[in-house]
Coordinates of C-alpha atoms in Angstrom, one line a residue:
X1 CA 11.1 6.3 0.8
X2 CA 11.9 9.3 -1.5
X3 CA 12.4 12.9 -0.3
X4 CA 11.9 15.2 -3.2
X5 CA 12.5 18.9 -3.0
X6 CA 9.8 21.2 -4.6
X7 CA 10.3 24.7 -5.8
X8 CA 10.9 27.4 -3.0
X9 CA 8.3 30.0 -2.6
X10 CA 7.4 33.2 -1.0
X11 CA 3.7 32.8 0.0
X12 CA 3.3 30.4 2.8
X13 CA -0.5 30.7 3.1
X14 CA -0.8 29.8 -0.6
X15 CA 1.1 26.6 -0.3
X16 CA -0.8 25.6 2.9
X17 CA -4.2 26.4 1.0
X18 CA -3.1 24.0 -1.7
X19 CA -1.8 21.2 0.6
X20 CA -5.2 21.4 2.7
X21 CA -7.3 21.7 -0.6
X22 CA -8.6 19.2 -2.9
X23 CA -5.8 19.2 -5.3
X24 CA -6.0 19.7 -9.0
X25 CA -8.0 16.6 -9.7
X26 CA -9.5 15.8 -6.3
X27 CA -6.6 13.6 -5.4
X28 CA -6.3 15.1 -1.8
X29 CA -8.1 13.0 0.7
X30 CA -8.3 13.8 4.5
X31 CA -5.7 16.6 4.6
X32 CA -4.3 16.9 8.2
X33 CA -1.4 17.7 10.3
X34 CA 0.7 14.8 11.5
X35 CA 3.6 16.8 13.1
X36 CA 5.0 20.2 13.6
X37 CA 7.7 22.3 15.5
X38 CA 5.2 22.7 18.3
X39 CA 3.7 19.2 19.3
X40 CA 0.5 21.0 20.7
X41 CA -0.3 22.7 17.5
X42 CA -3.8 22.4 16.5
X43 CA -4.8 21.1 12.9
X44 CA -6.7 23.5 10.7
X45 CA -8.6 20.6 9.2
X46 CA -9.4 18.7 12.4
X47 CA -9.8 21.7 14.7
X48 CA -10.6 24.7 12.6
X49 CA -12.2 26.7 15.5
X50 CA -8.7 26.6 17.3
X51 CA -6.4 27.2 14.1
X52 CA -7.2 28.5 10.7
X53 CA -4.9 28.3 7.7
X54 CA -4.3 32.0 8.0
X55 CA -3.3 31.8 11.5
X56 CA -1.0 28.7 10.8
X57 CA 0.7 30.8 7.9
X58 CA 1.2 33.7 10.4
X59 CA 2.9 31.5 13.0
X60 CA 5.2 29.8 10.5
X61 CA 6.2 33.3 9.1
X62 CA 6.7 35.1 12.3
X63 CA 10.5 34.3 12.6
X64 CA 11.0 35.7 8.9
X65 CA 8.9 38.8 9.7
X66 CA 11.1 39.4 12.9
X67 CA 14.4 39.3 11.0
X68 CA 16.3 42.4 11.5
X69 CA 18.3 41.8 8.3
X70 CA 17.4 41.0 4.7
X71 CA 14.9 38.2 4.3
X72 CA 15.6 35.2 2.1
X73 CA 14.6 35.7 -1.4
X74 CA 12.5 32.6 -1.2
X75 CA 11.7 31.9 2.6
X76 CA 9.4 28.9 2.0
X77 CA 11.1 25.4 2.1
X78 CA 9.0 22.5 0.8
X79 CA 9.8 18.8 0.3
X80 CA 7.6 15.9 -0.2
X81 CA 8.5 12.4 1.2
X82 CA 6.8 9.5 -0.6
X83 CA 6.7 5.6 -0.3
X84 CA 6.7 3.2 -3.1
X85 CA 3.2 2.2 -4.2
X86 CA 3.5 -1.3 -2.9
X87 CA 4.7 -0.4 0.6
X88 CA 2.4 -0.8 3.5
X89 CA 0.5 2.3 4.6
X90 CA 2.3 4.0 7.4
X91 CA 0.3 5.4 10.4
X92 CA 0.2 9.0 11.3
X93 CA 2.6 8.5 14.2
X94 CA 5.2 6.7 11.9
X95 CA 4.9 9.6 9.4
X96 CA 5.5 11.9 12.3
X97 CA 8.7 10.2 13.3
X98 CA 9.8 10.4 9.6
X99 CA 9.0 14.1 9.5
X100 CA 11.1 14.8 12.7
X101 CA 14.1 12.9 11.2
X102 CA 13.8 14.6 7.9
X103 CA 13.9 18.1 9.2
X104 CA 16.7 17.2 11.6
X105 CA 18.8 15.7 8.6
X106 CA 18.0 18.7 6.5
X107 CA 19.1 21.3 9.0
X108 CA 15.7 22.7 9.5
X109 CA 15.1 21.7 12.9
X110 CA 17.7 19.6 14.8
X111 CA 16.4 17.4 17.6
X112 CA 16.4 19.4 20.8
X113 CA 17.1 22.8 19.1
X114 CA 14.8 25.3 20.8
X115 CA 15.6 28.1 18.2
X116 CA 15.1 25.8 15.1
X117 CA 13.0 26.9 12.1
X118 CA 9.2 26.5 12.4
X119 CA 7.8 23.6 10.2
X120 CA 4.8 21.4 9.8
X121 CA 4.2 17.9 8.0
X122 CA 0.9 17.7 6.2
X123 CA -0.5 14.3 5.1
X124 CA -3.2 14.5 2.3
X125 CA -2.8 11.0 0.8
X126 CA -2.0 7.7 2.1
X127 CA 1.5 7.2 0.6
X128 CA 3.3 10.6 1.3
X129 CA 3.5 13.8 3.5
X130 CA 4.7 17.2 2.7
X131 CA 7.1 19.2 4.7
X132 CA 6.8 23.0 4.9
X133 CA 9.2 25.2 6.8
X134 CA 10.2 29.0 6.8
X135 CA 13.8 29.7 6.5
X136 CA 14.5 31.8 9.7
X137 CA 15.4 30.6 13.2
X138 CA 13.9 31.9 16.3
X139 CA 17.3 33.4 17.2
X140 CA 17.4 35.5 13.9
X141 CA 19.9 33.4 12.2
X142 CA 19.5 31.6 8.8
X143 CA 19.6 27.7 8.7
X144 CA 22.3 25.9 6.9
X145 CA 20.5 23.6 4.7
X146 CA 23.0 23.0 1.9
X147 CA 23.0 19.2 1.1
X148 CA 19.6 18.8 2.6
X149 CA 18.3 16.4 0.2
X150 CA 21.3 13.9 0.2
X151 CA 21.1 14.0 3.9
X152 CA 17.5 13.4 3.9
X153 CA 18.0 10.3 1.5
X154 CA 20.5 8.9 4.1
X155 CA 17.7 9.1 6.8
X156 CA 15.2 7.5 4.5
X157 CA 17.4 4.5 4.0
X158 CA 17.3 4.0 7.7
X159 CA 13.5 3.9 7.8
X160 CA 13.5 1.7 4.6
X161 CA 15.7 -0.9 6.3
X162 CA 13.9 -0.7 9.6
X163 CA 10.4 -1.0 8.3
X164 CA 11.1 -3.2 5.4
X165 CA 10.1 -0.5 2.8
X166 CA 11.2 -0.6 -0.8
X167 CA 14.4 1.0 -1.2
X168 CA 14.0 4.3 -3.3
X169 CA 16.7 6.5 -2.0
X170 CA 19.5 6.8 -4.7
X171 CA 22.3 7.3 -2.1
X172 CA 24.1 3.9 -3.4
X173 CA 23.5 5.2 -7.1
X174 CA 21.4 2.1 -7.9
X175 CA 17.7 3.4 -7.4
X176 CA 15.7 4.0 -10.5
X177 CA 15.6 7.6 -11.5
X178 CA 11.8 8.3 -11.0
X179 CA 9.8 10.8 -13.1
X180 CA 9.5 14.2 -11.4
X181 CA 6.3 15.6 -10.3
X182 CA 6.1 18.1 -13.2
X183 CA 6.9 15.2 -15.7
X184 CA 4.0 13.1 -14.4
X185 CA 1.6 16.0 -14.6
X186 CA 2.7 16.7 -18.1
X187 CA 2.1 13.2 -19.2
X188 CA -1.4 13.2 -17.6
X189 CA -2.2 16.5 -19.2
X190 CA -1.3 15.3 -22.7
X191 CA -3.0 11.8 -22.2
X192 CA 0.4 9.9 -22.6
X193 CA 0.6 6.5 -21.0
X194 CA 4.1 7.3 -19.8
X195 CA 6.5 10.1 -19.3
X196 CA 9.3 11.1 -21.6
X197 CA 11.8 10.0 -19.1
X198 CA 10.3 6.5 -18.9
X199 CA 10.3 6.1 -22.6
X200 CA 13.9 7.4 -23.1
X201 CA 15.2 5.3 -20.3
X202 CA 13.8 2.2 -21.9
X203 CA 15.0 3.0 -25.5
X204 CA 18.4 4.3 -24.5
X205 CA 19.1 1.1 -22.3
X206 CA 18.2 -1.3 -25.3
X207 CA 20.5 0.8 -27.6
X208 CA 23.4 0.7 -25.0
X209 CA 22.8 -3.2 -24.6
X210 CA 23.3 -3.7 -28.4
X211 CA 25.9 -1.3 -29.4
X212 CA 29.7 -2.0 -29.6
X213 CA 30.9 1.6 -30.1
X214 CA 30.0 5.2 -29.6
X215 CA 28.9 5.6 -33.2
X216 CA 26.8 2.4 -33.2
X217 CA 25.2 3.6 -29.9
X218 CA 24.2 7.0 -31.0
X219 CA 23.0 5.5 -34.4
X220 CA 20.7 3.1 -32.6
X221 CA 19.2 5.9 -30.5
X222 CA 18.5 7.9 -33.8
X223 CA 17.1 4.8 -35.5
X224 CA 14.8 4.4 -32.6
X225 CA 13.3 7.8 -33.4
X226 CA 15.2 9.9 -30.6
X227 CA 16.7 13.2 -31.1
X228 CA 20.3 13.0 -30.1
X229 CA 22.8 15.8 -29.1
X230 CA 26.5 15.1 -28.8
X231 CA 28.9 16.9 -26.5
X232 CA 32.6 17.2 -27.5
X233 CA 35.6 18.7 -25.6
X234 CA 38.0 21.2 -27.1
X235 CA 39.9 18.4 -28.8
X236 CA 37.0 17.2 -30.6
X237 CA 36.5 14.1 -28.4
X238 CA 32.9 12.9 -27.6
X239 CA 32.5 13.3 -23.9
X240 CA 28.8 13.1 -23.5
X241 CA 25.3 13.0 -25.1
X242 CA 21.7 14.0 -24.5
X243 CA 18.5 12.7 -26.0
X244 CA 15.0 14.0 -26.4
X245 CA 11.7 12.8 -27.6
X246 CA 10.3 14.2 -30.9
X247 CA 7.5 16.7 -30.0
X248 CA 8.3 16.9 -26.3
X249 CA 8.9 20.6 -25.7
X250 CA 9.5 22.9 -22.5
X251 CA 6.8 25.2 -21.6
X252 CA 5.9 27.6 -24.4
X253 CA 7.2 25.2 -26.9
X254 CA 10.4 27.0 -27.2
X255 CA 12.9 24.2 -27.0
X256 CA 13.1 20.4 -26.7
X257 CA 13.3 18.8 -23.4
X258 CA 16.9 17.2 -23.2
X259 CA 18.0 14.4 -20.9
X260 CA 21.7 13.7 -20.6
X261 CA 22.3 9.9 -20.1
X262 CA 23.3 10.3 -16.5
X263 CA 20.1 12.0 -15.6
X264 CA 18.1 9.1 -17.1
X265 CA 20.0 6.5 -14.9
X266 CA 23.3 6.2 -13.2
X267 CA 24.6 3.5 -15.7
X268 CA 23.5 5.3 -18.9
X269 CA 26.3 8.0 -18.8
X270 CA 28.7 7.8 -21.7
X271 CA 31.6 6.5 -19.6
X272 CA 29.3 3.6 -18.2
X273 CA 28.0 2.7 -21.6
X274 CA 31.4 2.6 -23.0
X275 CA 32.4 0.0 -20.4
X276 CA 30.0 -2.4 -22.4
X277 CA 32.0 -1.8 -25.6
X278 CA 35.3 -3.5 -24.5
X279 CA 34.0 -7.1 -24.7
X280 CA 33.3 -8.4 -28.2
X281 CA 30.4 -10.7 -28.4
X282 CA 30.4 -13.4 -31.1
X283 CA 27.2 -14.7 -32.9
X284 CA 24.8 -17.1 -31.1
X285 CA 21.8 -18.7 -32.6
X286 CA 18.6 -18.0 -30.8
X287 CA 18.0 -21.6 -30.1
X288 CA 21.2 -21.8 -28.2
X289 CA 20.8 -18.6 -26.4
X290 CA 19.1 -20.4 -23.5
X291 CA 22.1 -22.7 -23.0
X292 CA 24.5 -19.7 -23.1
X293 CA 22.4 -17.8 -20.5
X294 CA 22.5 -21.0 -18.1
X295 CA 26.1 -21.2 -18.6
X296 CA 26.7 -17.6 -17.7
X297 CA 24.5 -18.0 -14.7
X298 CA 26.7 -20.8 -13.4
X299 CA 29.7 -18.5 -13.9
X300 CA 28.1 -15.8 -11.8
X301 CA 27.5 -18.3 -8.8
X302 CA 31.3 -18.8 -8.7
X303 CA 31.9 -14.9 -8.6
X304 CA 33.5 -13.4 -5.5
X305 CA 32.0 -10.6 -3.5
X306 CA 34.3 -8.1 -5.3
X307 CA 33.4 -9.6 -8.8
X308 CA 30.1 -9.8 -10.8
X309 CA 29.3 -6.1 -11.3
X310 CA 29.7 -6.5 -14.9
X311 CA 27.7 -9.8 -15.0
X312 CA 24.6 -8.3 -13.4
X313 CA 24.8 -5.1 -15.5
X314 CA 24.9 -7.5 -18.7
X315 CA 22.0 -9.4 -17.4
X316 CA 20.0 -6.3 -17.0
X317 CA 20.8 -5.2 -20.5
X318 CA 19.8 -8.7 -21.6
X319 CA 16.4 -8.4 -20.0
X320 CA 15.8 -5.1 -21.5
X321 CA 16.5 -6.5 -25.1
X322 CA 14.4 -9.6 -24.4
X323 CA 11.5 -7.4 -23.2
X324 CA 11.6 -5.5 -26.4
X325 CA 11.7 -8.4 -28.8
X326 CA 9.7 -10.9 -26.9
X327 CA 6.4 -12.4 -28.4
X328 CA 3.2 -10.8 -27.5
X329 CA 2.2 -13.6 -25.1
X330 CA 4.9 -12.8 -22.6
X331 CA 5.9 -9.2 -23.7
X332 CA 4.1 -7.3 -20.8
X333 CA 5.5 -9.7 -18.1
X334 CA 9.1 -9.4 -19.5
X335 CA 8.8 -5.7 -19.6
X336 CA 7.8 -5.6 -16.1
X337 CA 10.6 -8.0 -15.0
X338 CA 13.1 -5.9 -17.0
X339 CA 12.0 -2.9 -15.0
X340 CA 12.0 -4.7 -11.7
X341 CA 15.6 -5.8 -12.3
X342 CA 17.1 -2.4 -13.0
X343 CA 18.3 -1.8 -9.5
X344 CA 19.6 -5.3 -9.1
X345 CA 21.8 -4.5 -12.5
X346 CA 23.5 -1.8 -10.6
X347 CA 26.0 -2.8 -8.0
X348 CA 26.6 -0.2 -5.2
X349 CA 29.6 1.9 -5.3
X350 CA 32.0 2.9 -8.1
X351 CA 32.8 -0.5 -9.7
X352 CA 34.3 -1.4 -13.1
X353 CA 32.0 -3.7 -14.9
X354 CA 34.0 -7.1 -14.5
X355 CA 32.7 -10.4 -14.6
X356 CA 33.1 -13.9 -16.5
X357 CA 29.3 -14.2 -17.3
X358 CA 29.3 -10.9 -19.3
X359 CA 30.3 -12.5 -22.6
X360 CA 27.4 -15.2 -22.7
X361 CA 24.7 -12.5 -21.8
X362 CA 26.0 -10.0 -24.4
X363 CA 26.1 -12.7 -27.0
X364 CA 22.6 -13.7 -26.1
X365 CA 21.2 -10.2 -26.3
X366 CA 22.5 -10.0 -30.0
X367 CA 20.7 -13.2 -30.6
X368 CA 17.5 -12.1 -29.0
X369 CA 17.3 -9.1 -31.7
X370 CA 16.0 -11.8 -33.9
X371 CA 13.6 -13.2 -31.5
X372 CA 10.3 -12.5 -33.4
X373 CA 11.5 -14.3 -36.5
X374 CA 13.4 -17.1 -34.8
X375 CA 10.6 -17.7 -32.3
X376 CA 8.1 -18.5 -35.0
X377 CA 10.4 -21.2 -36.2
X378 CA 11.1 -22.7 -32.8
X379 CA 7.7 -22.0 -31.4
X380 CA 6.4 -21.9 -27.8
X381 CA 9.0 -24.5 -26.5
X382 CA 11.9 -22.2 -27.4
X383 CA 10.3 -19.1 -25.6
X384 CA 9.7 -21.4 -22.7
X385 CA 13.2 -22.6 -22.3
X386 CA 14.6 -19.0 -22.5
X387 CA 12.3 -18.0 -19.8
X388 CA 13.4 -20.7 -17.5
X389 CA 16.9 -19.8 -18.3
X390 CA 16.3 -16.3 -17.3
X391 CA 14.8 -17.5 -14.0
X392 CA 18.0 -19.3 -13.4
X393 CA 20.1 -16.3 -14.2
X394 CA 18.2 -14.0 -11.9
X395 CA 18.4 -16.3 -9.1
X396 CA 22.2 -16.5 -9.5
X397 CA 22.3 -12.6 -9.4
X398 CA 20.0 -12.7 -6.2
X399 CA 22.4 -15.0 -4.5
X400 CA 25.3 -13.0 -5.5
X401 CA 23.9 -9.7 -4.2
X402 CA 22.9 -11.5 -0.9
X403 CA 26.5 -12.7 -0.5
X404 CA 27.7 -9.3 -1.0
X405 CA 25.1 -7.9 1.4
X406 CA 23.2 -5.8 -1.2
X407 CA 19.8 -6.0 0.3
X408 CA 17.9 -3.7 -1.9
X409 CA 19.4 -5.3 -5.0
X410 CA 18.6 -8.9 -3.8
X411 CA 14.9 -7.9 -3.3
X412 CA 14.9 -6.4 -6.8
X413 CA 16.2 -9.6 -8.2
X414 CA 13.7 -11.7 -6.1
X415 CA 10.8 -9.7 -7.5
X416 CA 12.1 -10.2 -11.1
X417 CA 12.3 -13.9 -10.4
X418 CA 8.4 -14.0 -9.6
X419 CA 7.5 -12.0 -12.6
X420 CA 9.7 -14.4 -15.0
X421 CA 7.9 -17.4 -13.5
X422 CA 4.6 -15.8 -14.2
X423 CA 5.7 -15.3 -17.7
X424 CA 7.0 -19.0 -18.0
X425 CA 3.6 -20.2 -16.7
X426 CA 1.8 -18.0 -19.4
X427 CA 4.2 -19.7 -21.9
X428 CA 3.1 -23.1 -20.8
X429 CA 5.2 -24.1 -17.9
X430 CA 3.1 -25.8 -15.0
X431 CA 2.8 -23.5 -12.0
X432 CA 5.1 -24.8 -9.0
X433 CA 3.1 -26.2 -6.2
X434 CA 3.6 -23.7 -3.3
X435 CA 5.1 -21.1 -5.4
X436 CA 4.8 -17.4 -5.1
X437 CA 1.7 -17.4 -7.4
X438 CA -0.2 -19.1 -4.7
X439 CA 1.7 -18.0 -1.6
X440 CA 1.2 -14.2 -2.0
X441 CA 1.9 -13.4 1.6
X442 CA 5.5 -13.5 1.3
X443 CA 7.5 -10.3 1.1
X444 CA 9.0 -11.4 -2.2
X445 CA 5.6 -11.8 -3.8
X446 CA 4.4 -8.5 -2.5
X447 CA 7.3 -6.7 -3.9
X448 CA 6.7 -8.3 -7.3
X449 CA 3.2 -7.6 -7.4
X450 CA 3.9 -3.9 -6.6
X451 CA 6.6 -3.8 -9.1
X452 CA 4.2 -5.3 -11.8
X453 CA 1.6 -2.7 -10.9
X454 CA 4.1 0.3 -11.1
X455 CA 5.8 -0.9 -14.3
X456 CA 2.7 -2.0 -16.1
X457 CA 2.1 1.4 -17.5
X458 CA 5.6 1.2 -19.0
X459 CA 5.0 -2.0 -20.9
X460 CA 4.8 -1.3 -24.5
X461 CA 2.4 -3.2 -26.8
X462 CA 4.9 -3.8 -29.5
X463 CA 8.6 -3.6 -30.2
X464 CA 8.3 -0.5 -32.0
X465 CA 11.1 2.0 -31.8
X466 CA 9.5 4.6 -29.6
X467 CA 6.2 3.3 -28.1
X468 CA 5.2 6.6 -26.5
X469 CA 5.6 8.4 -29.7
X470 CA 3.6 6.1 -31.7
X471 CA 0.9 5.3 -29.2
X472 CA -0.3 8.4 -27.8
X473 CA -3.9 7.3 -27.3
X474 CA -5.2 8.4 -23.9
X475 CA -5.7 5.8 -21.0
X476 CA -9.1 4.4 -20.5
X477 CA -8.9 5.5 -16.9
X478 CA -6.4 7.2 -14.7
X479 CA -3.4 5.0 -14.0
X480 CA -2.2 6.8 -11.0
X481 CA -3.5 9.9 -8.8
X482 CA -2.6 13.2 -10.1
X483 CA 0.5 14.5 -8.6
X484 CA 0.5 17.6 -6.2
X485 CA 1.5 20.7 -8.0
X486 CA 5.1 21.5 -7.8
X487 CA 5.8 24.8 -6.3

């Protein structure tokens, strides 16, 4: 469950008109009110004779218009709360409960506060609601909403745990940084299969997995076709970096759109990437990589609860490299598996990347760089053995996360294992009787199916350096509904 703040505004009626309208691409279906500051408020869509959009806007704006002092520069507060695409559809009553908890956490309308700000929750799609409030209390004071989004993420995590929803909130700094509404709209507008953020996440992660120095990392990013900007302190020491896709420019084409490493993913900041450099990895032949992966998996099973963060991080890097260099038969499934494992690769909390399995997995990542050439020599049996080794490694990471009570990470690892078994079956392994391929009602299989759907558009068709730059052909049909306009 992901609360995301949209731009503030000054026109309550215009925002309501958009939320109750068809959307830019007819993506709004059955817009209606699910909750409001007044539980007896009529819905403009369901009961237009009792309430019009204009009347609702006037009611929301009334406390602002009554202010004796200065009005806020932007008095309209707007937040969207969205579930993952694979989650079950919540009922209106459940979304109403979420809405009340969110405005309470944000400081808009505390439970039992008779003088709170006025707000409404509008649902015009199955998977999300929009919260709209005006920033003036009935007692004439201004609300204190600083830190509203982090507080709403905390509230969202309680609903995720309570209802078994996909963990999307980044409070524990492990959730995937999803593209913004504007980025999704921009990709759709230009007919790109993936957003710039998604392309950069994948390319930078592969470069980080294979590099052993600052220079090596930045050179790999440039070799992959990215624009790179370095940041130095007053002593000339490299302290950060940013990347951009060639041709990806801000509105008006005035400047490139830069992403710092930390805004791509929590583990792609320069300090976190440097933690990968301190462990040299010797050469490993590709035919022996499977054995090294299994050996490292065995080491992870003996790691204590306070160890292993570096092990799961190295396994995430290894899967990213394997996806980029995998044979075409299993490339899409491995790409989906690498994306599904991202949250499992990040242990909650500020941890150093320690672990005994790191060396084996980093050496295997180096070996897999030669995968297309060496796979032809070994053939399908080599590919199959590697996939089965990956399954063992991911299962070991799942058990480690479960022992450490990392529920979201354990679910991500379980979903990854399902996708890897599908890849192994495609490579020639017999399907296991009673496996998740036939028992699709289990929670793990449902999560894996959803992950496969949501990551399929990120699966490149080849190991080229920057797939979204070289493959800009429009999709044959819309991958996803058009996002609501950011206001």
